[in-house]
PDB file of C-alpha atoms in Angstrom:
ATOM      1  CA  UNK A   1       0.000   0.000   0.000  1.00  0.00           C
ATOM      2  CA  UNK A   2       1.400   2.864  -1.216  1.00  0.00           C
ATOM      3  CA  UNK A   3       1.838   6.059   1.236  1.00  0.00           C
ATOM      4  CA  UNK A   4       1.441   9.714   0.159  1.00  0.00           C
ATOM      5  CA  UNK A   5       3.925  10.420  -2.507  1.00  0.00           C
ATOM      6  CA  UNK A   6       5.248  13.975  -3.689  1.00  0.00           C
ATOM      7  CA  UNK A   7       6.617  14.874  -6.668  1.00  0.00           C
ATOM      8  CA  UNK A   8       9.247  16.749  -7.410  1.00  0.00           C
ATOM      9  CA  UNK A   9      11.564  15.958  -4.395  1.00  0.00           C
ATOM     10  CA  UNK A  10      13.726  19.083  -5.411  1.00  0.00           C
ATOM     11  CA  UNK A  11      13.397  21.833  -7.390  1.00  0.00           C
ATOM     12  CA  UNK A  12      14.712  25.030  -8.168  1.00  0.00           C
ATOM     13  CA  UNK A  13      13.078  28.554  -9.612  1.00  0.00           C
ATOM     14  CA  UNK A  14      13.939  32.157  -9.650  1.00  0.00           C
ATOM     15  CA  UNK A  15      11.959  35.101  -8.350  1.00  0.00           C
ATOM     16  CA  UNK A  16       9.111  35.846  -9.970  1.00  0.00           C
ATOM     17  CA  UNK A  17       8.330  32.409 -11.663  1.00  0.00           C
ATOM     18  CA  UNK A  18       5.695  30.069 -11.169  1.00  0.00           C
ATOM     19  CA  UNK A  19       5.829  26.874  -9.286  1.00  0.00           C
ATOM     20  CA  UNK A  20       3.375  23.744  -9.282  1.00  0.00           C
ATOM     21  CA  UNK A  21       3.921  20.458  -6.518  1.00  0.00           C
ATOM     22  CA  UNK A  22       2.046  17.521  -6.566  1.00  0.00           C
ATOM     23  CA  UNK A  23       0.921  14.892  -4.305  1.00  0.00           C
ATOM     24  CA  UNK A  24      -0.373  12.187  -4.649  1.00  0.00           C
ATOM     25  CA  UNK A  25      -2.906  11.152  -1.338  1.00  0.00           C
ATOM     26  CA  UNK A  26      -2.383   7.409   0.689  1.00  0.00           C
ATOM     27  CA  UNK A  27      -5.064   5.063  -0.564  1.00  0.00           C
ATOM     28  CA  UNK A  28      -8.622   5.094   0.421  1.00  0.00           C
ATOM     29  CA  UNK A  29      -7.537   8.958   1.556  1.00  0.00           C
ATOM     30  CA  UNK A  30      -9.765  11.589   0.002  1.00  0.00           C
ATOM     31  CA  UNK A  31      -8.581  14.402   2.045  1.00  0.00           C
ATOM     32  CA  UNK A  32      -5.426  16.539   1.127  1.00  0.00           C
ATOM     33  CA  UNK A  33      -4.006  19.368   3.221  1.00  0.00           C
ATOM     34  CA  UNK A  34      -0.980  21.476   2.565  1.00  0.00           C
ATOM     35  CA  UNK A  35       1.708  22.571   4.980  1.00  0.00           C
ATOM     36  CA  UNK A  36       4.859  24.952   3.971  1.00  0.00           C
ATOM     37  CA  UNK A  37       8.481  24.171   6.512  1.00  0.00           C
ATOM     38  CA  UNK A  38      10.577  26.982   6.706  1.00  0.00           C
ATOM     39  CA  UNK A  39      13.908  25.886   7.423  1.00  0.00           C
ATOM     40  CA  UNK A  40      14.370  25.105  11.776  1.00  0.00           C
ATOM     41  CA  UNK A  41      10.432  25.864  11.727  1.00  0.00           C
ATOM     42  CA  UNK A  42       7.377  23.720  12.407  1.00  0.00           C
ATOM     43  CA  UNK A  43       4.923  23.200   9.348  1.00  0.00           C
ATOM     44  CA  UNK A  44       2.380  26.075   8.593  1.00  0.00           C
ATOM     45  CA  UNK A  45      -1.132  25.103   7.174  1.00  0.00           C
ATOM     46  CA  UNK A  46      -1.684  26.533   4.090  1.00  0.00           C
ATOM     47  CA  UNK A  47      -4.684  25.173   2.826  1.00  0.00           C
ATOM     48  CA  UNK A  48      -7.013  22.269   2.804  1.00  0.00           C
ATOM     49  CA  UNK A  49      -9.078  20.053  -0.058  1.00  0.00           C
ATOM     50  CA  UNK A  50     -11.955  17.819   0.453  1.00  0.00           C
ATOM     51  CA  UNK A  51     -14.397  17.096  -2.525  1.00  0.00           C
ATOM     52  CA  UNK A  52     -12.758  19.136  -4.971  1.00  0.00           C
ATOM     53  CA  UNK A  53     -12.813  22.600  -2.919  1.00  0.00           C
ATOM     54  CA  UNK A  54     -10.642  24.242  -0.932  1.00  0.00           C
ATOM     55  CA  UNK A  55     -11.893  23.501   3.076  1.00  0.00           C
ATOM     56  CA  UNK A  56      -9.802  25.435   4.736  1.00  0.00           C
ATOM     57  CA  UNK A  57      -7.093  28.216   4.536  1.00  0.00           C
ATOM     58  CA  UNK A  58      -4.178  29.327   6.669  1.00  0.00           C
ATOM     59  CA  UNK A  59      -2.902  33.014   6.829  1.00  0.00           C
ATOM     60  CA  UNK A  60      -0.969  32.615   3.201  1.00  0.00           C
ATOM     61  CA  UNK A  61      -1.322  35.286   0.069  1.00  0.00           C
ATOM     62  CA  UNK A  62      -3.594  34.264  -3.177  1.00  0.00           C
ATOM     63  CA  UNK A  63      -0.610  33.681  -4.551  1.00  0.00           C
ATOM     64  CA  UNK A  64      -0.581  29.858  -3.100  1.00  0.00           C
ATOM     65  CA  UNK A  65      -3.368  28.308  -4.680  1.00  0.00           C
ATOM     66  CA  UNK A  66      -4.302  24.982  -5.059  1.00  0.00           C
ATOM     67  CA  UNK A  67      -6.443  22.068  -6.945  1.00  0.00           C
ATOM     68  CA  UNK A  68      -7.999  18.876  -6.160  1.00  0.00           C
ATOM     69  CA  UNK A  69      -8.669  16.667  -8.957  1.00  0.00           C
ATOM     70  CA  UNK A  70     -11.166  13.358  -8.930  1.00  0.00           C
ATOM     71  CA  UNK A  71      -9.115  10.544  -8.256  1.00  0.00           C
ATOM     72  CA  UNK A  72      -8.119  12.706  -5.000  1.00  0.00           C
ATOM     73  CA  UNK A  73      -4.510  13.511  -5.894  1.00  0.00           C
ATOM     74  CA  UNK A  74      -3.574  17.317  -5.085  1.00  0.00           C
ATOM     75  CA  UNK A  75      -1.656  20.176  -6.764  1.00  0.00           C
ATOM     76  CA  UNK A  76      -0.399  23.237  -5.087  1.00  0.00           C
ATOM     77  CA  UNK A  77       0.677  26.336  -7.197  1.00  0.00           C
ATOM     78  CA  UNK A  78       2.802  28.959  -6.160  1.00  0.00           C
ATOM     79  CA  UNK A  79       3.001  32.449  -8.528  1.00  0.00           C
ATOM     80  CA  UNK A  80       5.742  35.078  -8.530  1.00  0.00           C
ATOM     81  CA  UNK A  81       7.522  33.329  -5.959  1.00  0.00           C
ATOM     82  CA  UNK A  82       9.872  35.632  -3.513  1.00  0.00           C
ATOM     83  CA  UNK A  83      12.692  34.621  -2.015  1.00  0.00           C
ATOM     84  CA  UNK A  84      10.903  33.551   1.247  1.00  0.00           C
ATOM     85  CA  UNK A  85       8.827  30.950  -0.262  1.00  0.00           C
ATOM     86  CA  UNK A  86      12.015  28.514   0.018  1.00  0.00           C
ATOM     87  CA  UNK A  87      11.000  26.112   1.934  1.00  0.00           C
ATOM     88  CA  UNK A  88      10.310  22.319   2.225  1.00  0.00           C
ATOM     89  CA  UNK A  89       6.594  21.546   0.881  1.00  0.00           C
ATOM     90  CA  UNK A  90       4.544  18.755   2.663  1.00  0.00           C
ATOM     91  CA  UNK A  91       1.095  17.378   1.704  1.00  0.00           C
ATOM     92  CA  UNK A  92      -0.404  15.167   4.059  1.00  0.00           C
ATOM     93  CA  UNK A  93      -3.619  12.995   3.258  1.00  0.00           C
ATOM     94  CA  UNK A  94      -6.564  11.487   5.545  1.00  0.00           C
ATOM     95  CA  UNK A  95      -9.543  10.136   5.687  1.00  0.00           C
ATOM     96  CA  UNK A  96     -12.287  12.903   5.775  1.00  0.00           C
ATOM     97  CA  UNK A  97     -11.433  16.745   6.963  1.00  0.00           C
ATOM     98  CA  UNK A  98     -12.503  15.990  10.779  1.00  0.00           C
ATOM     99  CA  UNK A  99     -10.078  17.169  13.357  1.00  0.00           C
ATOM    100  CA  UNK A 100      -9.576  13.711  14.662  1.00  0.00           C
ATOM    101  CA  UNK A 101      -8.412  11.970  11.498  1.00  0.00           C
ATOM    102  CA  UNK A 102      -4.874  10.957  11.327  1.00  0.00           C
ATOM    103  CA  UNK A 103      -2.741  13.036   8.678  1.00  0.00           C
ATOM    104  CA  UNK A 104      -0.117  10.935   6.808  1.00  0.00           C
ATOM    105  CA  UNK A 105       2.664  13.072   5.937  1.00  0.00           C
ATOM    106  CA  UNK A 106       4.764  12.537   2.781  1.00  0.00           C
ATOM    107  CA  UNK A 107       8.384  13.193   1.938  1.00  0.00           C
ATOM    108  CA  UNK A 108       7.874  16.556   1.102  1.00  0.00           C
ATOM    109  CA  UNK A 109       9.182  19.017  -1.757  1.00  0.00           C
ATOM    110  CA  UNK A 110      11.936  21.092  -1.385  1.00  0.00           C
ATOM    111  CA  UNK A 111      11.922  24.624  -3.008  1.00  0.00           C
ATOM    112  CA  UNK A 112      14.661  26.535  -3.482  1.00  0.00           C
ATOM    113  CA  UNK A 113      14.149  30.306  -4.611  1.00  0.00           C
ATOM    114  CA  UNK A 114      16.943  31.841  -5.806  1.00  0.00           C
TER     115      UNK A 114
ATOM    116  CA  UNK B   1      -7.783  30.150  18.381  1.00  0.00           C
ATOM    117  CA  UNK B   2      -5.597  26.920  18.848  1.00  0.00           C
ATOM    118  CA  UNK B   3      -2.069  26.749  19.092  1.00  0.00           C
ATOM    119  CA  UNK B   4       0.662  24.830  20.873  1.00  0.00           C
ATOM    120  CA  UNK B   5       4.142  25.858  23.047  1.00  0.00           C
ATOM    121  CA  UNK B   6       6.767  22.980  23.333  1.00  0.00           C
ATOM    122  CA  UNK B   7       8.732  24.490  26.231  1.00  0.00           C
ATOM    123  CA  UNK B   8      12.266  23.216  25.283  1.00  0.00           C
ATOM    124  CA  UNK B   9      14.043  23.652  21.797  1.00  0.00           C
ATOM    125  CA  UNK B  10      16.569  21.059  22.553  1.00  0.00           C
ATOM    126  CA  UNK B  11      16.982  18.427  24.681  1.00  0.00           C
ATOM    127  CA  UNK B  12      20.048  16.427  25.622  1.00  0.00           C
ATOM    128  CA  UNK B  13      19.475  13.034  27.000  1.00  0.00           C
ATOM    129  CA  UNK B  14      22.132  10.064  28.116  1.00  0.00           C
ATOM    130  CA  UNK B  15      21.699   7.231  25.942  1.00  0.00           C
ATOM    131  CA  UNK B  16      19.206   4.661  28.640  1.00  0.00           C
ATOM    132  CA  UNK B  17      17.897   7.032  30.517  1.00  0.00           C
ATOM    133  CA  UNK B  18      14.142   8.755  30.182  1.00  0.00           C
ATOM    134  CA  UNK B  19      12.976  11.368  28.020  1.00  0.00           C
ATOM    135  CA  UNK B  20      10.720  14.038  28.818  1.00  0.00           C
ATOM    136  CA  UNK B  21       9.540  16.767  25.843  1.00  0.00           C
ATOM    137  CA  UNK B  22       7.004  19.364  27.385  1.00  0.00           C
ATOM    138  CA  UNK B  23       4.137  20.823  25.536  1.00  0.00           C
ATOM    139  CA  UNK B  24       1.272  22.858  26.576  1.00  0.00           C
ATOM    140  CA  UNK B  25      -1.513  23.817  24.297  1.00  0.00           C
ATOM    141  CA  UNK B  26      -4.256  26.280  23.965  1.00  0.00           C
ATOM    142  CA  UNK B  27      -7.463  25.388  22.284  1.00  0.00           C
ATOM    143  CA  UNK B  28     -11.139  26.971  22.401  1.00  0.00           C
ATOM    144  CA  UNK B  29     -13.004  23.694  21.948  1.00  0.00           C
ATOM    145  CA  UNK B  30     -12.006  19.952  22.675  1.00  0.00           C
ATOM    146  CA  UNK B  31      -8.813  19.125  21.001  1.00  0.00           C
ATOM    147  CA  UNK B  32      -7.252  16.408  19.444  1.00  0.00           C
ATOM    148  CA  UNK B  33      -3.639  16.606  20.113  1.00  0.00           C
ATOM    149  CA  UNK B  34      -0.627  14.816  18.308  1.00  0.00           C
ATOM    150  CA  UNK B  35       2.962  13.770  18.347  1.00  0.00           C
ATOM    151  CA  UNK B  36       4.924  14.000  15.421  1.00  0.00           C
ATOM    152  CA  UNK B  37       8.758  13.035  15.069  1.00  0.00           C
ATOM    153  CA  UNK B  38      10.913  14.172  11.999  1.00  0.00           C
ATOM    154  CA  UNK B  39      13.950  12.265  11.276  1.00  0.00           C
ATOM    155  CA  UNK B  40      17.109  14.413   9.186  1.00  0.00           C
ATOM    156  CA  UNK B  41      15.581  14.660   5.665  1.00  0.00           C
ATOM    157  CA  UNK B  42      12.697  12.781   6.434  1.00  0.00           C
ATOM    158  CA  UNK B  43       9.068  12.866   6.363  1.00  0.00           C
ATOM    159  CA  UNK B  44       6.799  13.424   9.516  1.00  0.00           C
ATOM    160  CA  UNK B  45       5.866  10.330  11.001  1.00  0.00           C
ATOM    161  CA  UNK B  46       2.575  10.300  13.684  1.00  0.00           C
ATOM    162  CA  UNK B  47       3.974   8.965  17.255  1.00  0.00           C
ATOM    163  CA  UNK B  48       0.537   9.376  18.935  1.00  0.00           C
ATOM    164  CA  UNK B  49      -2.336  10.898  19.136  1.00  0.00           C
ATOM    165  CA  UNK B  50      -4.896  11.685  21.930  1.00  0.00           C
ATOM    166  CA  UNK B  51      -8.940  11.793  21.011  1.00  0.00           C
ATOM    167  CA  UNK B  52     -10.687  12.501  24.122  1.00  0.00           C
ATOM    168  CA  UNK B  53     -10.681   8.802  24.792  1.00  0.00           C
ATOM    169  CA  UNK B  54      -7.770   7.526  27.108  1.00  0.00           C
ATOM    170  CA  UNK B  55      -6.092  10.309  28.807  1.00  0.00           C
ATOM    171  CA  UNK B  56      -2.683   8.143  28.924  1.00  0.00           C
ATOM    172  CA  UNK B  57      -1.785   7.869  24.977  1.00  0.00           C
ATOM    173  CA  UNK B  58       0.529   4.876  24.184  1.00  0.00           C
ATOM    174  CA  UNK B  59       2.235   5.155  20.997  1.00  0.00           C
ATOM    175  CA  UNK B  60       4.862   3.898  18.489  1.00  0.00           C
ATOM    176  CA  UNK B  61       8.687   3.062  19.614  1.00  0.00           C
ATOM    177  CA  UNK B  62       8.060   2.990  23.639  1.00  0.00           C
ATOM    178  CA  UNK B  63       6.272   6.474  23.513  1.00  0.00           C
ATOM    179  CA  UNK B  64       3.696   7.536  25.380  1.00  0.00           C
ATOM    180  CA  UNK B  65       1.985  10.991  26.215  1.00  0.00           C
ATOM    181  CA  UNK B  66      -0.506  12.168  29.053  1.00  0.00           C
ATOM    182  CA  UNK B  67      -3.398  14.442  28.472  1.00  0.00           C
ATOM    183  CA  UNK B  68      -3.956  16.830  31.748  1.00  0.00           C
ATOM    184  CA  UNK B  69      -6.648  19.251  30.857  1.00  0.00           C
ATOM    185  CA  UNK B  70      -6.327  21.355  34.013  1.00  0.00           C
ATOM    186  CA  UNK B  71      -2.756  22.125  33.108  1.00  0.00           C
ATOM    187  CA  UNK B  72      -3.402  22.199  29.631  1.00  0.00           C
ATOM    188  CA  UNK B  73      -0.554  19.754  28.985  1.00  0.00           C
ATOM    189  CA  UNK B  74       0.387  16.784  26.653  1.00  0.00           C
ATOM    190  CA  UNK B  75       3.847  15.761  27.492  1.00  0.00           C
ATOM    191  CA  UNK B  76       5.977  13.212  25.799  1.00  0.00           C
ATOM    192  CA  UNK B  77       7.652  10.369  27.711  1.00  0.00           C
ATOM    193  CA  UNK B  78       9.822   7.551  27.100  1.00  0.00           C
ATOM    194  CA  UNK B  79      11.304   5.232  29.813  1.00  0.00           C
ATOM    195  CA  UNK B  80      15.045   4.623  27.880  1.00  0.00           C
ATOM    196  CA  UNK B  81      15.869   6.436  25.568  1.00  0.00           C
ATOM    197  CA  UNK B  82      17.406   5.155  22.148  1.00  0.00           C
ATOM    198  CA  UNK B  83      20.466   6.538  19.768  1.00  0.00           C
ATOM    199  CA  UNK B  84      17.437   5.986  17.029  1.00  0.00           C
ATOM    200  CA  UNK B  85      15.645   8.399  19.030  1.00  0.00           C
ATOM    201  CA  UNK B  86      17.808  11.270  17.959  1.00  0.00           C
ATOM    202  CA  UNK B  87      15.051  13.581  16.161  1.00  0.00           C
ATOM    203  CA  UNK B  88      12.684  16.660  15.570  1.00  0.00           C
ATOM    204  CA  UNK B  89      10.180  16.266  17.676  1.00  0.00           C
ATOM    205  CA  UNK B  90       6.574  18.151  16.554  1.00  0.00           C
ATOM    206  CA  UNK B  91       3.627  19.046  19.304  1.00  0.00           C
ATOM    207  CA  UNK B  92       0.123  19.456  17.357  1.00  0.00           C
ATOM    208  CA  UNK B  93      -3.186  20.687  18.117  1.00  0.00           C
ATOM    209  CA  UNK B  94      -6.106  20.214  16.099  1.00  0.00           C
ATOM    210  CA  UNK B  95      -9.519  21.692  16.407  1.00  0.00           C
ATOM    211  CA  UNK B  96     -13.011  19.933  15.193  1.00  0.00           C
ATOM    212  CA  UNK B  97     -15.711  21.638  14.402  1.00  0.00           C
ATOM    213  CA  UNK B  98     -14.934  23.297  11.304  1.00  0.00           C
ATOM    214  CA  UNK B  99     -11.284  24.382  11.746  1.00  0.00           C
ATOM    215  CA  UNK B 100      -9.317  21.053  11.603  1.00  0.00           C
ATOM    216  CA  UNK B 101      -6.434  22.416  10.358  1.00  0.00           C
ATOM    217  CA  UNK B 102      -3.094  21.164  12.701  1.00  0.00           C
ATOM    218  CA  UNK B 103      -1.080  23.778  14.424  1.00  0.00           C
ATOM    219  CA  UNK B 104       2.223  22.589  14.884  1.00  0.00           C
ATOM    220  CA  UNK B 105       4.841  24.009  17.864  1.00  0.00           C
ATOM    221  CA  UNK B 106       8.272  25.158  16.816  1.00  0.00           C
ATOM    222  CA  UNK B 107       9.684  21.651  17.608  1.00  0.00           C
ATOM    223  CA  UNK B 108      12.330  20.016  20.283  1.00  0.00           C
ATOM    224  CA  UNK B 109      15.373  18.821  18.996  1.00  0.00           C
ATOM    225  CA  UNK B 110      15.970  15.688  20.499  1.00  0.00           C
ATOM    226  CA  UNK B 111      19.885  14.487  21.083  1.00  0.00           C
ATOM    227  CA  UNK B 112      20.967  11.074  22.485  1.00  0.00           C
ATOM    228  CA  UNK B 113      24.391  11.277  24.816  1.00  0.00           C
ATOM    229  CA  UNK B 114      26.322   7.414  24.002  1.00  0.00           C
TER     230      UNK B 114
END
């Protein structure tokens, strides 16, 4: 059984392009939240999908948005990225949005802005 | 709003002996509160979690936590500690009722002593 999978594991942009991650949610998951890990930092919530729409947000600009597609997988987009939005991207899946659920984490992205 | 305080950023333990990471947490409704531990270039892997059921939380690896809601605590104890225990270790707080989101702490580094 596969777990939550992320791809790219590393990439690298300037400032001002665009950036898109992907995730792929653990099986029989059909919830998808985001998290962004500033280096020596905990994760920050960024945004959550269930059913196609966006749940939940954390305190990040419009320029992080995001997508859920049918078959539950995830995509989170980042425009004119700044320096600041290096960082190591995580998607975690679960089983329904409730507060209880148990997030599965995956490997994570890691950004670098140059 | 919800949000958790781990009360050490590093910890230094001899290699047999227990481990103790404090965290406190503030939440407007009943929580569910996690454990999270973060290996070096790793993904975040669930320890335990408490769901208003058992206030004494056993988890993975020897762990286990206690949830004292008139100190608003949910420390994180191990008898004998491990080299493999050498870690990030992540406090979390989630909220039901429509804001499920997890709030992490700012993490305890975790060192084993041989």
């Amino acid at each position: 059984d596969a777990g939550v999978t992320q791809s790219p594991t590393h990439l690298i942009k300037t400032r001002g392009q665009q950036v898109t991650l992907r995730c792929s949610p653990k099986s029989g998951h059909d919830t998808v939240s985001w998290y962004q890990q500033a280096l020596g930092q905990g994760p920050q919530f960024i945004f959550q999908y269930y059913e196609e729409e966006e749940r939940q947000r954390g305190n990040f600009p419009d320029r992080f948005s995001g997508h859920q597609f049918p078959n539950y997988s995830s995509e989170l987009n980042v425009n004119a990225l700044l320096l600041g939005d290096s960082a190591l991207y995580l998607c975690a899946s679960s089983f329904g949005p409730q507060g209880q659920e148990t997030q599965y984490f995956g490997p994570g992205t890691r950004l670098l802005v140059l | 709003a919800q949000s958790v305080t781990q009360l050490d950023s590093h910890v230094s333990v001899s290699e047999g002996t227990p481990v103790l990471l404090r965290c406190n947490y503030s939440s407007s409704y009943s929580p569910s509160l996690f454990w999270y531990v973060q290996h070096p270039n790793k993904g975040l892997q669930l320890l335990l979690k408490y769901t208003s059921a058992a206030t004494l939380v056993k988890g993975i690896n020897g762990f286990e936590a206690e949830f004292k809601k008139s100190e608003t605590s949910f420390h994180l104890t191990k008898p004998s500690a491990h080299m493999s225990d050498a870690a990030e270790y992540f406090c979390v707080v989630s909220e039901n009722f429509g804001n499920e989101k997890l709030t992490f702490g700012t993490g305890t580094r975790l060192t084993i002593i041989p």
